[in-house]
PDB file of C-alpha atoms in Angstrom:
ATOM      1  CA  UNK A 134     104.673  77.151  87.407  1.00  0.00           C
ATOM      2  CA  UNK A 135     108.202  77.710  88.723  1.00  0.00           C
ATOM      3  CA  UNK A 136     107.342  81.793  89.651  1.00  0.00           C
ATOM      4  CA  UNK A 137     109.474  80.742  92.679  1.00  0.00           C
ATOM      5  CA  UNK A 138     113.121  83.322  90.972  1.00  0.00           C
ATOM      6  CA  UNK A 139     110.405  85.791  91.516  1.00  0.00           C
ATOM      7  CA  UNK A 140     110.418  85.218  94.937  1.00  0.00           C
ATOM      8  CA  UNK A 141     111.925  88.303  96.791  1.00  0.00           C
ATOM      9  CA  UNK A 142     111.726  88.349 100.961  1.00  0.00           C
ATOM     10  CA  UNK A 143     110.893  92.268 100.324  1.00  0.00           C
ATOM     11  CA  UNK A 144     107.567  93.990 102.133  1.00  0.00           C
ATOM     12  CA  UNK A 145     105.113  95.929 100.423  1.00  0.00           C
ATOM     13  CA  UNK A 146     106.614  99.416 102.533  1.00  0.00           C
ATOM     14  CA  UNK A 147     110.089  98.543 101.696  1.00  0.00           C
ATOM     15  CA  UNK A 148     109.699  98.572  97.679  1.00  0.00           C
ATOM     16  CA  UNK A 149     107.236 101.707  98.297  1.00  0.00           C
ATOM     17  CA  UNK A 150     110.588 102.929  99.574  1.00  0.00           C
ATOM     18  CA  UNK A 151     112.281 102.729  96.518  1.00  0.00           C
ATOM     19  CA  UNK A 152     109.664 104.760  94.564  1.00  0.00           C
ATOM     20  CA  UNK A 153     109.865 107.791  96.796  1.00  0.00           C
ATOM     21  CA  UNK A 154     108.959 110.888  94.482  1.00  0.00           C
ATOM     22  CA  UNK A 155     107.525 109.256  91.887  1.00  0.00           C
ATOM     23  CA  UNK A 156     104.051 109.829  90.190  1.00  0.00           C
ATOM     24  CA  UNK A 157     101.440 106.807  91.780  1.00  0.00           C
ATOM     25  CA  UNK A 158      98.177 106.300  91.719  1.00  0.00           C
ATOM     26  CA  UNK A 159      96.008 105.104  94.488  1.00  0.00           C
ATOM     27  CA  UNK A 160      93.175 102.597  93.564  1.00  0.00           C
ATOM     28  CA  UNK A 161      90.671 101.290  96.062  1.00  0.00           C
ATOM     29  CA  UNK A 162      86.976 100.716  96.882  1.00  0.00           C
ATOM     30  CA  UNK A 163      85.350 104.175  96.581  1.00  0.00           C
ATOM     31  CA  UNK A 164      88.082 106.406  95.829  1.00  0.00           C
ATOM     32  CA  UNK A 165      88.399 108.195  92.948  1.00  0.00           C
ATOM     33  CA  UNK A 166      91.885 109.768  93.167  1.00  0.00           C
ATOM     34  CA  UNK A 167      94.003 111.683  90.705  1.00  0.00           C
ATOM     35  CA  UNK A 168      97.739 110.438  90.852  1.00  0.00           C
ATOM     36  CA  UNK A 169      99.763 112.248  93.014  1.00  0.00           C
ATOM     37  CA  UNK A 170     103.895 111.946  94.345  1.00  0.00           C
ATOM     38  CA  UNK A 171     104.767 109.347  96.614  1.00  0.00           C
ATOM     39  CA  UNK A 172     106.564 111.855  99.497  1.00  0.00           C
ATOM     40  CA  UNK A 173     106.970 109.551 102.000  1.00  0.00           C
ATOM     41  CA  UNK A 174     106.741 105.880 103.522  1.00  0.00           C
ATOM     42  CA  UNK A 175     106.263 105.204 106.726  1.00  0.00           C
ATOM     43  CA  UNK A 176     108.255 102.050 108.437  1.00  0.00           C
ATOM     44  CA  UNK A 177     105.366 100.891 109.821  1.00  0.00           C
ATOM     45  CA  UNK A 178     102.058 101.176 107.992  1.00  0.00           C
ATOM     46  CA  UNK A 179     101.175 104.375 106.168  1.00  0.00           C
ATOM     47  CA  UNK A 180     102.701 105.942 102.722  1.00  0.00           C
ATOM     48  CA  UNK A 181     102.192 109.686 101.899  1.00  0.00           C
ATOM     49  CA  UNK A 182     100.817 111.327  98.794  1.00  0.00           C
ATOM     50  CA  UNK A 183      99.910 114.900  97.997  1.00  0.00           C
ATOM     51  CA  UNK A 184      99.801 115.363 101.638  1.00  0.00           C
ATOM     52  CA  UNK A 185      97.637 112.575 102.442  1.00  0.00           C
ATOM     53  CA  UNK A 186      98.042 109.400 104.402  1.00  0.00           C
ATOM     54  CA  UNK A 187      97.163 105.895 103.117  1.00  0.00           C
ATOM     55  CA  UNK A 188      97.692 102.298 104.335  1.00  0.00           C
ATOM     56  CA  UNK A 189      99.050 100.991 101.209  1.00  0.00           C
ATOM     57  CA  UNK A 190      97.711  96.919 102.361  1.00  0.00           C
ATOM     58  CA  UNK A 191      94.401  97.937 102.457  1.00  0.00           C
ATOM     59  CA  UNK A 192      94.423  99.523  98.663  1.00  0.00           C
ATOM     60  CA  UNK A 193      93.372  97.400  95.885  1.00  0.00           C
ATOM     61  CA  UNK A 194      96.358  98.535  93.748  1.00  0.00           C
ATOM     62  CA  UNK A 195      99.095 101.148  93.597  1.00  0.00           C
ATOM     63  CA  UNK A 196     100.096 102.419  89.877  1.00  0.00           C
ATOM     64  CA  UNK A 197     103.837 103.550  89.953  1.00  0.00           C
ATOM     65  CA  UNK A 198     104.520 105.680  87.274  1.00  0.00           C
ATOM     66  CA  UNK A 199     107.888 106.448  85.569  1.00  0.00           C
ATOM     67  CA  UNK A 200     109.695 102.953  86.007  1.00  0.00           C
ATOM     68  CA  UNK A 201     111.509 100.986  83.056  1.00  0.00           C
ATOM     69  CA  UNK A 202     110.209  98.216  81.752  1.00  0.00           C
ATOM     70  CA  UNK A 203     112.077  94.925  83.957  1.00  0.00           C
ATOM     71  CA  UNK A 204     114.420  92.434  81.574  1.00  0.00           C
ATOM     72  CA  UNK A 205     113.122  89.565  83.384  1.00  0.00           C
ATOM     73  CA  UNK A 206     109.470  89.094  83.739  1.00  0.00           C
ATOM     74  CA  UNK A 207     106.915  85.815  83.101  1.00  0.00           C
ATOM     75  CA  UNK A 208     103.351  85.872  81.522  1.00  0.00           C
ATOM     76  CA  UNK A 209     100.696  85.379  83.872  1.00  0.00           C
ATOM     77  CA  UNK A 210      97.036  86.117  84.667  1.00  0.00           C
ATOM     78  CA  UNK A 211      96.074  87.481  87.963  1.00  0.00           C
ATOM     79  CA  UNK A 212      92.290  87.097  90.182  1.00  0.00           C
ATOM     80  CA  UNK A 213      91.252  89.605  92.059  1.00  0.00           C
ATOM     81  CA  UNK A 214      88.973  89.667  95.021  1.00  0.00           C
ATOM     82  CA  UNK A 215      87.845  93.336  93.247  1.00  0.00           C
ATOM     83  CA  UNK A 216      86.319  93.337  89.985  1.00  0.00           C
ATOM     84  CA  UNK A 217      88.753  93.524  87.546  1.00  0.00           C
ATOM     85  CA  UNK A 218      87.322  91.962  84.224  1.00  0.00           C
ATOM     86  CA  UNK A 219      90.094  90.772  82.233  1.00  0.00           C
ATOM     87  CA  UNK A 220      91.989  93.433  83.280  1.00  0.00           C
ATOM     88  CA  UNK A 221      95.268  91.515  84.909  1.00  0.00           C
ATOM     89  CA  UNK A 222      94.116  88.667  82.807  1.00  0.00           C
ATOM     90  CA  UNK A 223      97.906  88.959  80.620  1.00  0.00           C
ATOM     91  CA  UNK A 224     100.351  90.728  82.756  1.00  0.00           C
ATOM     92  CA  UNK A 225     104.380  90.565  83.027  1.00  0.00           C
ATOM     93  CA  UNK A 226     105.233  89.792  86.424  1.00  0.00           C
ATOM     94  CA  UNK A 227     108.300  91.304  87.761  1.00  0.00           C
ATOM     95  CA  UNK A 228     108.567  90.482  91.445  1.00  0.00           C
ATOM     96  CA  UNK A 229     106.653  88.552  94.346  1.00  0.00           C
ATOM     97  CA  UNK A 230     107.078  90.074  97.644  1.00  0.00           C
ATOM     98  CA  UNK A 231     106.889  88.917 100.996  1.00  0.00           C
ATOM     99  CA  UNK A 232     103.031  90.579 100.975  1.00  0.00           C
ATOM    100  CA  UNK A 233     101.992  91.892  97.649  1.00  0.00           C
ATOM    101  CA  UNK A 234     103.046  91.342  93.959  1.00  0.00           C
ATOM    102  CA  UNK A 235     104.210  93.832  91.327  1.00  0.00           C
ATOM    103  CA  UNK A 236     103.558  93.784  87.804  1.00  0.00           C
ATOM    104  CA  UNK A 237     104.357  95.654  84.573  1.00  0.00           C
ATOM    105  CA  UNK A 238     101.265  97.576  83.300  1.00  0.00           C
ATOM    106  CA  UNK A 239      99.748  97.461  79.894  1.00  0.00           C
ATOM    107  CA  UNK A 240     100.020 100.587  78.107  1.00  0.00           C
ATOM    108  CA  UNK A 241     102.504 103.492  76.631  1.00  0.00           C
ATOM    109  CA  UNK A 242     103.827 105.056  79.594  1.00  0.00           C
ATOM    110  CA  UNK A 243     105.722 102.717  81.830  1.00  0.00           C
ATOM    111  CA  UNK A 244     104.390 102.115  85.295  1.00  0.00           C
ATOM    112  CA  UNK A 245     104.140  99.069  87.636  1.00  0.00           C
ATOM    113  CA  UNK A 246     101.297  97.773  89.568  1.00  0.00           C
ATOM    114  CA  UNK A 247     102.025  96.621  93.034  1.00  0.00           C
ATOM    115  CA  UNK A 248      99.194  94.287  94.246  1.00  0.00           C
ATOM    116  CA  UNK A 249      98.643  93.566  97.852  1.00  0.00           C
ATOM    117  CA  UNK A 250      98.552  89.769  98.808  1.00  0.00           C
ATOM    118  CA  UNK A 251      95.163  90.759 100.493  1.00  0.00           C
ATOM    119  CA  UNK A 252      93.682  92.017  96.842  1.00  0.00           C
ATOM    120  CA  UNK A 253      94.655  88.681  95.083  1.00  0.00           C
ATOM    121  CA  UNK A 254      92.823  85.517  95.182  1.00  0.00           C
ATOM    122  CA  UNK A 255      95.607  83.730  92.754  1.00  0.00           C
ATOM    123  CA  UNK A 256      97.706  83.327  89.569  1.00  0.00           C
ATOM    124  CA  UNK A 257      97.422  81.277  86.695  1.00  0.00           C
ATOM    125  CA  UNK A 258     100.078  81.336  83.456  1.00  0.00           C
ATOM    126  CA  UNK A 259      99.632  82.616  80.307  1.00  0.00           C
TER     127      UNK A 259
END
């Protein structure tokens, strides 16, 4: 499925980095959180938002709002060890990190959703 020019040796705290300030939304078992800004990431294990500290590989998904669609993306599906429906089921991928994955999101406003490696059981084309 050649997803291999996806392939970036980037963590899941470095491209956190680049989002700094932007609008995310955390998404995990139990919580019920209202987006907040990203105001800091941690080099070793913890992002900030609204004050409070996360640890972004044990989320089941992290909505960054505010980013441009990418030029270069590929059609695939993605299974979750959460339940998901068919939500991820026809998703643009945009990059596969050394441990998570990031995808464009379905809807008007743009925003990405960065997947932990932990939260995905695979990938199939579309």
């Amino acid at each position: 499925m050649l997803l291999m020019k996806f392939k970036r040796n980037i963590t899941l705290q470095e491209r956190l980095a680049k989002f700094t300030g932007h609008l995310v939304e955390i998404n995990g078992a139990g919580l019920g959180l209202e987006p907040g800004r990203l105001q800091h990431v941690y080099k070793s294990s913890f992002i900030r938002v609204q004050g409070e500290l996360f640890v972004p590989l044990s989320l089941q998904t992290i909505r960054v709002f505010d980013v441009k669609p990418p030029a270069v993306f590929r059609r695939v599906g993605i299974r979750t060890v959460f339940q998901s429906g068919k939500a991820f089921s026809n998703m643009k991928l945009v990059l596969i990190g050394s441990d998570f994955i990031e995808v464009q999101a379905k809807g008007k406003s743009p925003s990405r959703i960065l997947f932990p490696l932990n939260q995905v059981e695979g990938i199939f084309p579309v």
